[in-house]
PDB file of C-alpha atoms in Angstrom:
ATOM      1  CA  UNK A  18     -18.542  39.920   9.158  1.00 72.00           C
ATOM      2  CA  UNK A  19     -15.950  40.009   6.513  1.00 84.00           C
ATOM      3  CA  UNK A  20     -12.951  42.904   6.322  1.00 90.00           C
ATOM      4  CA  UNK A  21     -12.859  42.592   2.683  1.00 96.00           C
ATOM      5  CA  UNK A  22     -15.525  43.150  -0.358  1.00 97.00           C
ATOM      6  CA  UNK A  23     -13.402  43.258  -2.920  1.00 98.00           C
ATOM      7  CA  UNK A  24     -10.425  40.936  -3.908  1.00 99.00           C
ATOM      8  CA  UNK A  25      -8.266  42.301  -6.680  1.00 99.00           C
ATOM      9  CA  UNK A  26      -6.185  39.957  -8.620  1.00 99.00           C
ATOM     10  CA  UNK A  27      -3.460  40.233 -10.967  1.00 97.00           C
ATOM     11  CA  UNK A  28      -3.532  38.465 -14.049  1.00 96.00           C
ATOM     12  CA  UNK A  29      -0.010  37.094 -15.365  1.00 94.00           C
ATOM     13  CA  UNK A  30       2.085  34.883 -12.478  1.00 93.00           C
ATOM     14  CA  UNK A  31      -1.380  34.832  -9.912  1.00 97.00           C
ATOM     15  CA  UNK A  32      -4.297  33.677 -11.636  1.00 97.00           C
ATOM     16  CA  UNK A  33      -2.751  32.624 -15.059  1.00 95.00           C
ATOM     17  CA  UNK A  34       0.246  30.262 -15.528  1.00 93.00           C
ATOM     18  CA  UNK A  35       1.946  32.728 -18.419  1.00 90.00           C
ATOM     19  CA  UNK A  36       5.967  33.245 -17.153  1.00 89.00           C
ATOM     20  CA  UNK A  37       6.918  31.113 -19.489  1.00 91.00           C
ATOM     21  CA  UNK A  38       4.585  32.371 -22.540  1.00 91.00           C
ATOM     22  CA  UNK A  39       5.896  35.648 -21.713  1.00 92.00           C
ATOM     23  CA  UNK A  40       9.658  34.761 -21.792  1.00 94.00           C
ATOM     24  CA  UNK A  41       9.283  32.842 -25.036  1.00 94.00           C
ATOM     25  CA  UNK A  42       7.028  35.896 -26.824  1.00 94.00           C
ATOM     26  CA  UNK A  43       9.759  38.807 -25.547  1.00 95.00           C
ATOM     27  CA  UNK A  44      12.479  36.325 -26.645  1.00 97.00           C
ATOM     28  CA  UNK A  45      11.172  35.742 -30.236  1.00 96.00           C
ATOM     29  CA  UNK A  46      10.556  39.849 -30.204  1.00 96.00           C
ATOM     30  CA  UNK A  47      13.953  40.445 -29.436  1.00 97.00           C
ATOM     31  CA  UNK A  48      15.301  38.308 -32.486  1.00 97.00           C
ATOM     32  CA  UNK A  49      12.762  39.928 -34.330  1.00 97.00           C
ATOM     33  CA  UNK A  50      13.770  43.457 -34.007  1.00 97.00           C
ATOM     34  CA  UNK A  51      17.738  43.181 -33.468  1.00 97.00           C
ATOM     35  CA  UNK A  52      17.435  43.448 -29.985  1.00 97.00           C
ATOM     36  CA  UNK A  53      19.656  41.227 -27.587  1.00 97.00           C
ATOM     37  CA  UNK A  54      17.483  38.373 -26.209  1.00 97.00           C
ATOM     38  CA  UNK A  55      17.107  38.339 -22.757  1.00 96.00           C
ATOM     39  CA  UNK A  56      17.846  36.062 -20.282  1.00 96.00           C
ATOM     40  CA  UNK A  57      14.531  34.106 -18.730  1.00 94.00           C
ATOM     41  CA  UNK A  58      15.370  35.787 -15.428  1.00 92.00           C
ATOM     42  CA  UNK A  59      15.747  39.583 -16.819  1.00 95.00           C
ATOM     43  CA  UNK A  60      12.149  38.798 -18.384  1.00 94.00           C
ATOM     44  CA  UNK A  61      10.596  37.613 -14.801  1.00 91.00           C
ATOM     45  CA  UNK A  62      12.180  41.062 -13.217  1.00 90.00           C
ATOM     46  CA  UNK A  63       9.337  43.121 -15.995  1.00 90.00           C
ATOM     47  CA  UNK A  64       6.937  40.714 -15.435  1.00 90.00           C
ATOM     48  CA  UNK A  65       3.735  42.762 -14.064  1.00 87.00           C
ATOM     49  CA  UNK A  66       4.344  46.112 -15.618  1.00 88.00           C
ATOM     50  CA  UNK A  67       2.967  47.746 -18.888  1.00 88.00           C
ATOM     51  CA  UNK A  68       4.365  46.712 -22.009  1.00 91.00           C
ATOM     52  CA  UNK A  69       5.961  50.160 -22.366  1.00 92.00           C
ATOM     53  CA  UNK A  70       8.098  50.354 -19.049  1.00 92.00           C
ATOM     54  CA  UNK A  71       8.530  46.121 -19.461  1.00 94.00           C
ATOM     55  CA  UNK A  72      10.395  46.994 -22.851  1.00 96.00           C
ATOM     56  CA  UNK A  73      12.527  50.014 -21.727  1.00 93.00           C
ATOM     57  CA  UNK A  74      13.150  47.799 -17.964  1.00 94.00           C
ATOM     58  CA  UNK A  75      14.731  45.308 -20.725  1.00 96.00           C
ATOM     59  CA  UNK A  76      16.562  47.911 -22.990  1.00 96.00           C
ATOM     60  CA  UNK A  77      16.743  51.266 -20.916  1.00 95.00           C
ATOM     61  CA  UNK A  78      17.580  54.448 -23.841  1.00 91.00           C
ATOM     62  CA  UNK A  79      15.807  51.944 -26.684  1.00 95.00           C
ATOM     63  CA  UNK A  80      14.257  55.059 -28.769  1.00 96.00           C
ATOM     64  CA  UNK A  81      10.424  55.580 -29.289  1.00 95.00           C
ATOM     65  CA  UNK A  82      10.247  54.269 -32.422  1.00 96.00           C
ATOM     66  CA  UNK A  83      12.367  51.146 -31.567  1.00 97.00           C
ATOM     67  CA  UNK A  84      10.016  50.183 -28.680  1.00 96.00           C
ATOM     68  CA  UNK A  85       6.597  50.709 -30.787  1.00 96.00           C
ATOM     69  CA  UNK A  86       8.000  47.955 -32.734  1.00 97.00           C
ATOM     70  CA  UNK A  87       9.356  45.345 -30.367  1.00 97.00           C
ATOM     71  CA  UNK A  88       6.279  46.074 -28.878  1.00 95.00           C
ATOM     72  CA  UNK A  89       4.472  45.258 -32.137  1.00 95.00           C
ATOM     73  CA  UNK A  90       6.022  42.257 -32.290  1.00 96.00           C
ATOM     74  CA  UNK A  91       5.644  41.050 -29.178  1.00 94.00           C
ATOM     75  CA  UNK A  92       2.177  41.397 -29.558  1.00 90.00           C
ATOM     76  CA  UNK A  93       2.013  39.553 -33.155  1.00 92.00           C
ATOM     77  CA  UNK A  94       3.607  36.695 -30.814  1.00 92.00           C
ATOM     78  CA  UNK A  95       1.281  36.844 -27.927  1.00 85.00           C
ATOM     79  CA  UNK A  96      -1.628  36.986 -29.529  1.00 82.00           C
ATOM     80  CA  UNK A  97      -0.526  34.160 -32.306  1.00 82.00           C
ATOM     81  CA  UNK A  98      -0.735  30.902 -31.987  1.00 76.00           C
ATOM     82  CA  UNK A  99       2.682  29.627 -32.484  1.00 77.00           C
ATOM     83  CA  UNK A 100       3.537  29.631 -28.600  1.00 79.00           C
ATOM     84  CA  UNK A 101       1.467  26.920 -26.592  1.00 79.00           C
ATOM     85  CA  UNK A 102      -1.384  28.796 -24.649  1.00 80.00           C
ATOM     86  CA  UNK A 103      -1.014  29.366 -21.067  1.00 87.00           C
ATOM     87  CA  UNK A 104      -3.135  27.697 -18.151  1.00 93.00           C
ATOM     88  CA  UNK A 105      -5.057  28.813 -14.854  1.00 96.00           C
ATOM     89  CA  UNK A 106      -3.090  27.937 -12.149  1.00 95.00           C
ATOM     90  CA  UNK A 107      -4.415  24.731 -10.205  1.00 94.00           C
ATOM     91  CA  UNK A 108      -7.021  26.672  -7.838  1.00 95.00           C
ATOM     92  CA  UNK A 109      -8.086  29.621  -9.695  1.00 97.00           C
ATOM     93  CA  UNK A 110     -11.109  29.121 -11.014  1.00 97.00           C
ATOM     94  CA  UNK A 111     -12.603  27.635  -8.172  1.00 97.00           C
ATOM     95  CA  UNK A 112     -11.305  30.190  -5.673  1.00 98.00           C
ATOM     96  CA  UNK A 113     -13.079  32.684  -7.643  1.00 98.00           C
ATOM     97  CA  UNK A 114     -16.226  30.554  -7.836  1.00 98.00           C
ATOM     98  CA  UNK A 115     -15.970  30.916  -4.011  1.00 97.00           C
ATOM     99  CA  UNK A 116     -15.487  34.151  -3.665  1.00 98.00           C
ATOM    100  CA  UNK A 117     -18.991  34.924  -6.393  1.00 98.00           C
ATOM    101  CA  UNK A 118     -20.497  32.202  -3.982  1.00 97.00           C
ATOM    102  CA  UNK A 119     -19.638  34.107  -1.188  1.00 96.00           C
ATOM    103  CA  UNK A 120     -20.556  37.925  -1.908  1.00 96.00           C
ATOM    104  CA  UNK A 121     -16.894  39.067  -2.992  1.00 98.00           C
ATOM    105  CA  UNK A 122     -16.535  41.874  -5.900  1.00 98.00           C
ATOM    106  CA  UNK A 123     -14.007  40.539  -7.954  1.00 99.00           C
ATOM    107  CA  UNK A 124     -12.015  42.565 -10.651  1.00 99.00           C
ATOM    108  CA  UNK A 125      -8.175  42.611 -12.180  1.00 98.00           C
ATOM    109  CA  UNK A 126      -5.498  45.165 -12.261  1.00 98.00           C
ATOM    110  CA  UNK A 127      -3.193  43.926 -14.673  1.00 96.00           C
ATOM    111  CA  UNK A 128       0.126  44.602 -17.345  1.00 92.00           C
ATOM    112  CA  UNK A 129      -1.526  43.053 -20.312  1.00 90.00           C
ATOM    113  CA  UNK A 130      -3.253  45.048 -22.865  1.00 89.00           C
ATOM    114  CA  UNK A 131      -6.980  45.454 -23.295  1.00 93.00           C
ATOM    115  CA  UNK A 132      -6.627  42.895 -26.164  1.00 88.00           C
ATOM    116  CA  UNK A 133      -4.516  40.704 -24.457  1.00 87.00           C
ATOM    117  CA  UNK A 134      -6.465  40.620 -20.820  1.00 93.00           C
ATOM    118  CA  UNK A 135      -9.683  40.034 -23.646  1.00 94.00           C
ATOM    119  CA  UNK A 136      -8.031  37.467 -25.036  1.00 90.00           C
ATOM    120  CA  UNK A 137      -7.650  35.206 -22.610  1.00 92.00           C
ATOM    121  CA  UNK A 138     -10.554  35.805 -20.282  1.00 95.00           C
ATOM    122  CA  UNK A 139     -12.726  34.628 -23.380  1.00 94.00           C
ATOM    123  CA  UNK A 140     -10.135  31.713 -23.885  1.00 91.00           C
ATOM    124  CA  UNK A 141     -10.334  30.706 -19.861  1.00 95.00           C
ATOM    125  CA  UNK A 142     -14.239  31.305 -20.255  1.00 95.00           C
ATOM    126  CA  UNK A 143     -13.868  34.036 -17.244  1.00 97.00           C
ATOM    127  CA  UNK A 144     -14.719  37.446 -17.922  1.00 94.00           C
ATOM    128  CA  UNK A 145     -18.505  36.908 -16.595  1.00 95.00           C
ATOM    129  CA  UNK A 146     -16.797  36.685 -13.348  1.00 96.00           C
ATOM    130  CA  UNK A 147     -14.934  40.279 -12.677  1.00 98.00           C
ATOM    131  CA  UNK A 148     -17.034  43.232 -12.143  1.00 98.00           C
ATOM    132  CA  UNK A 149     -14.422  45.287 -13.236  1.00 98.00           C
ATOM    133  CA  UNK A 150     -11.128  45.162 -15.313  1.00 98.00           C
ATOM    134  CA  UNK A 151      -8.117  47.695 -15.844  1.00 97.00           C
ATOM    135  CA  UNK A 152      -5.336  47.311 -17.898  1.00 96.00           C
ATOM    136  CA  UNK A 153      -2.352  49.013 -18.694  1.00 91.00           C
ATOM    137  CA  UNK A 154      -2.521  50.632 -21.596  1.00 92.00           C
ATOM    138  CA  UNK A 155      -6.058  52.268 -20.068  1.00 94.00           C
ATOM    139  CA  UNK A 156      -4.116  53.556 -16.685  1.00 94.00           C
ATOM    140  CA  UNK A 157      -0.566  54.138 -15.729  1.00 94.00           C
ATOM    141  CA  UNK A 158       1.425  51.001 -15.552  1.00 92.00           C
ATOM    142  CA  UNK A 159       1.855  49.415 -11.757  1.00 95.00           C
ATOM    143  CA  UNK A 160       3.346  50.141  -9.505  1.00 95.00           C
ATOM    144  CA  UNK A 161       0.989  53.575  -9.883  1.00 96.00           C
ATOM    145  CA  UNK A 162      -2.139  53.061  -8.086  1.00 98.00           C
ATOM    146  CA  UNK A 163      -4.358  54.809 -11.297  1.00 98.00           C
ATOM    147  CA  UNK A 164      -5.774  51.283 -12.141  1.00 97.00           C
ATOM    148  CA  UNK A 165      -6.520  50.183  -8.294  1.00 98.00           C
ATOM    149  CA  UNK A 166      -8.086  53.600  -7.717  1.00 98.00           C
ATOM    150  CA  UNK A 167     -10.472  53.767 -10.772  1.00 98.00           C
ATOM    151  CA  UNK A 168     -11.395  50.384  -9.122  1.00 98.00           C
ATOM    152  CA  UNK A 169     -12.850  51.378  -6.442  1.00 99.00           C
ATOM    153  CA  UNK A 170     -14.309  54.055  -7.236  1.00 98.00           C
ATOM    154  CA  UNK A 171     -16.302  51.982 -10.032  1.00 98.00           C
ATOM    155  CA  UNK A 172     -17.139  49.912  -7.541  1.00 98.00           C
ATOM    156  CA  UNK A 173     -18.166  52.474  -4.851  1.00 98.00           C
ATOM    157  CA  UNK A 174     -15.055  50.380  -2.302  1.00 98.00           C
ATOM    158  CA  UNK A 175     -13.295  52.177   0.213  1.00 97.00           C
ATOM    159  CA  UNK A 176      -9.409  51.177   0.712  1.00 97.00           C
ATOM    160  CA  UNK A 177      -9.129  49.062   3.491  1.00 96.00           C
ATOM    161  CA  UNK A 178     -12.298  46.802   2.281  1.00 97.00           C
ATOM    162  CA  UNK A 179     -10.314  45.758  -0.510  1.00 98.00           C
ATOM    163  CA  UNK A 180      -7.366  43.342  -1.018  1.00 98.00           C
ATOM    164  CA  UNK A 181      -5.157  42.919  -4.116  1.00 99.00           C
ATOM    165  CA  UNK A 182      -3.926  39.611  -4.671  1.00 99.00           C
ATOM    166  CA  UNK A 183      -0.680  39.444  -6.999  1.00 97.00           C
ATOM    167  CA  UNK A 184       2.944  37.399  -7.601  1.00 95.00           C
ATOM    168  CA  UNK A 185       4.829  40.825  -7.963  1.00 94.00           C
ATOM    169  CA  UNK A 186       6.444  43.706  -5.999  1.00 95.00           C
ATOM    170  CA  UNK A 187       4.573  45.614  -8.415  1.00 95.00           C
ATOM    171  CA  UNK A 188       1.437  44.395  -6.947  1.00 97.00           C
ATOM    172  CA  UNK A 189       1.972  44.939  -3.181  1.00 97.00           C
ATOM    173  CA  UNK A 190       3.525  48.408  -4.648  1.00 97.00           C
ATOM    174  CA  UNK A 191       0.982  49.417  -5.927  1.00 98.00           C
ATOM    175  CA  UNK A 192      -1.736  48.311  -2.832  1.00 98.00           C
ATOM    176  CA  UNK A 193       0.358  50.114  -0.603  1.00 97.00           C
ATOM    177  CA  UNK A 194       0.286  53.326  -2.708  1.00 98.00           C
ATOM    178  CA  UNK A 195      -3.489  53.062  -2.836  1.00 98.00           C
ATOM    179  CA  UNK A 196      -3.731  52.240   0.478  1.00 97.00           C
ATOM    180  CA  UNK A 197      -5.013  49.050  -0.067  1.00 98.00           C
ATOM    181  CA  UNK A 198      -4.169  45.489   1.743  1.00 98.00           C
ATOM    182  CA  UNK A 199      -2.207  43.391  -0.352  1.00 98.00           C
ATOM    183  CA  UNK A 200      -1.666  39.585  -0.021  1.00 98.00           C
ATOM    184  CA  UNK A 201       1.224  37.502  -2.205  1.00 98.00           C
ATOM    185  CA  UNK A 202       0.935  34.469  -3.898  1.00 97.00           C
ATOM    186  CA  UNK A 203       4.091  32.502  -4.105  1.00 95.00           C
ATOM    187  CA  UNK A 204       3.606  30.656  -7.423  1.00 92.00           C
ATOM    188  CA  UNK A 205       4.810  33.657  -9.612  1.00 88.00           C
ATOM    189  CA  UNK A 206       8.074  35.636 -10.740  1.00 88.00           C
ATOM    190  CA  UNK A 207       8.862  37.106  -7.495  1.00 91.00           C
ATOM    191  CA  UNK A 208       9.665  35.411  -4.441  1.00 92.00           C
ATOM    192  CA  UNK A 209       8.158  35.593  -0.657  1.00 95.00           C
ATOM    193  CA  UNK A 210      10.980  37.657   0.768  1.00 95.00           C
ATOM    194  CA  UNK A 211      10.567  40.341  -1.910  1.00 95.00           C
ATOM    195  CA  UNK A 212       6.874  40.215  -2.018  1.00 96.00           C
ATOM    196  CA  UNK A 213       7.016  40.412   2.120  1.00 96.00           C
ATOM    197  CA  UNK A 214       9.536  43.371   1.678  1.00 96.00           C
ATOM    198  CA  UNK A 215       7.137  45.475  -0.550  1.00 95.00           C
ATOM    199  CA  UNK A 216       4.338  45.273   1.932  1.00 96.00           C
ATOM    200  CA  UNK A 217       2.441  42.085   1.259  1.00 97.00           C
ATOM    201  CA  UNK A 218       0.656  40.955   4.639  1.00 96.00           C
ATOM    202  CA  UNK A 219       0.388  37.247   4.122  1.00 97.00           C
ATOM    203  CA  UNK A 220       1.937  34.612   1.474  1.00 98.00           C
ATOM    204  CA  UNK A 221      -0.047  32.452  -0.233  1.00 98.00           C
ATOM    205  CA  UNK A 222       1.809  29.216  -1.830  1.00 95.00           C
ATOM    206  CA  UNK A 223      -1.481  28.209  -3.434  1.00 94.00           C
ATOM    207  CA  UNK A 224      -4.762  30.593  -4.677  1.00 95.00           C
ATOM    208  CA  UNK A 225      -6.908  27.637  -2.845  1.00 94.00           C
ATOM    209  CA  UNK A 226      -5.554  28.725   0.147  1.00 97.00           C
ATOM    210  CA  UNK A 227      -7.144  32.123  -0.540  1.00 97.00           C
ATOM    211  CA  UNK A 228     -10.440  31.071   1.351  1.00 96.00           C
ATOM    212  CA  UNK A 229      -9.198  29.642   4.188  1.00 94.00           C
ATOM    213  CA  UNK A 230      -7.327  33.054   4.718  1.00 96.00           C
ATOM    214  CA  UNK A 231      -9.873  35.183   4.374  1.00 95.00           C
ATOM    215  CA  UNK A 232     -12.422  33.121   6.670  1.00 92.00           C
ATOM    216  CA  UNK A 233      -9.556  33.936   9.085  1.00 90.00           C
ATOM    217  CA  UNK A 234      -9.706  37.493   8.802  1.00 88.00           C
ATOM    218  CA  UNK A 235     -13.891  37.793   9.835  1.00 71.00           C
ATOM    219  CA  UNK A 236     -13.947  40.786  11.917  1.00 58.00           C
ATOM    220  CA  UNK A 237     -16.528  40.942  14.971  1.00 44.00           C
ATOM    221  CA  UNK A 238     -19.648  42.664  14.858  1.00 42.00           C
ATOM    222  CA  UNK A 239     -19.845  45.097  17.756  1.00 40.00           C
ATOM    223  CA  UNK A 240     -23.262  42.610  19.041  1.00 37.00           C
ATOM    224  CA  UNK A 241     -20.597  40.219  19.028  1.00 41.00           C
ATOM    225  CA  UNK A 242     -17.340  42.463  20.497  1.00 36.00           C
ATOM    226  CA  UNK A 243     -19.656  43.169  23.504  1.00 38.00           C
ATOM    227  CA  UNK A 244     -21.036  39.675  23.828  1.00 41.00           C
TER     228      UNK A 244
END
């Protein structure tokens, strides 16, 4: 039988392609609102969180009033059309065709906004697939566990029968503040060592190596554990 029922993914950096949309979009903010532009890497360290703390991890005593509007800007750029649209990563969309295939509850715990997470799962032709979405400006950003925990209860899941997959420490963060397994993917903004550091039990370099993994983690029956 199978340890897990429900596989949790991130959006940005693990299913979706979007570093560099990101980095451009809080770039062209930054000019926008007077703000020093940060660097590509500064960007990646944000990556994962809700816009809120992402902006004040970027520009730490930036007043209220000042972050509403990068904010509001950022989002003019995101959701425009003037920054070439992200892809799935190479693997994602048939890895969770497997997992639908093969009984899994799927949802996503992610950064983006309601509109933004909206966006693109009607863009990528996806949202039939989740059972369940949270975003960040519904929950506490990550590396809280309110998003992961409204989860499973939604989806009536105990802890240890899910698994979040993400690219960030804020991912394995917060699994392990849940109390949830967590597994990294390599592709995204933070690398294995980090991701290994903040809990992360196994490092994917690919999503299609996602159902090889988990066939390797069938636990016994107790017919079979006495057989």
């Amino acid at each position: 039988m199978k340890p897990y029922q429900l596989l949790v993914f991130d959006w940005d950096g693990t299913l979706m392609d979007s570093a560099y949309r990101i980095v451009a979009c809080m770039q062209r903010a930054a000019r926008d609102t007077g703000q020093p532009v940060p660097t590509e890497r500064a960007v990646h360290e944000i990556i994962g969180l809700g816009m809120r703390e992402a902006v004040r991890g970027l520009y730490p005593g930036l007043s209220e009033p000042d972050t509403a509007r990068f904010i509001d800007a950022y989002r003019t750029h995101w959701l425009g059309d003037e920054v070439p649209a992200s892809s799935l990563f190479p693997g994602a969309r048939e890895t969770l065709e497997w997992a639908l295939e093969n009984d899994y509850l799927l949802a996503v715990a992610t950064g983006k906004s309601r509109r933004g997470l909206d966006k693109v799962l009607e863009e990528t032709g996806l949202r039939d697939c989740f059972h369940v979405t949270r975003c960040a400006d519904e929950a506490f950003s990550k590396p809280h566990p309110q998003m992961l925990e409204e989860i499973l209860t939604d989806l009536d899941t105990a802890p240890q029968a899910a698994l979040v997959i993400g690219d960030s420490e804020y991912d394995m963060q917060m699994a392990a503040n849940a109390r949830v397994p967590a597994v990294g993917v390599s592709h995204g903004v933070h690398d294995p060592e980090r991701l290994r550091a903040s809990g992360a039990l196994h490092i994917l370099q690919q999503l299609s190596e996602l159902p090889i993994w988990l066939k390797g983690q069938r636990q016994e029956t107790p017919l079979e554990r006495w057989a």
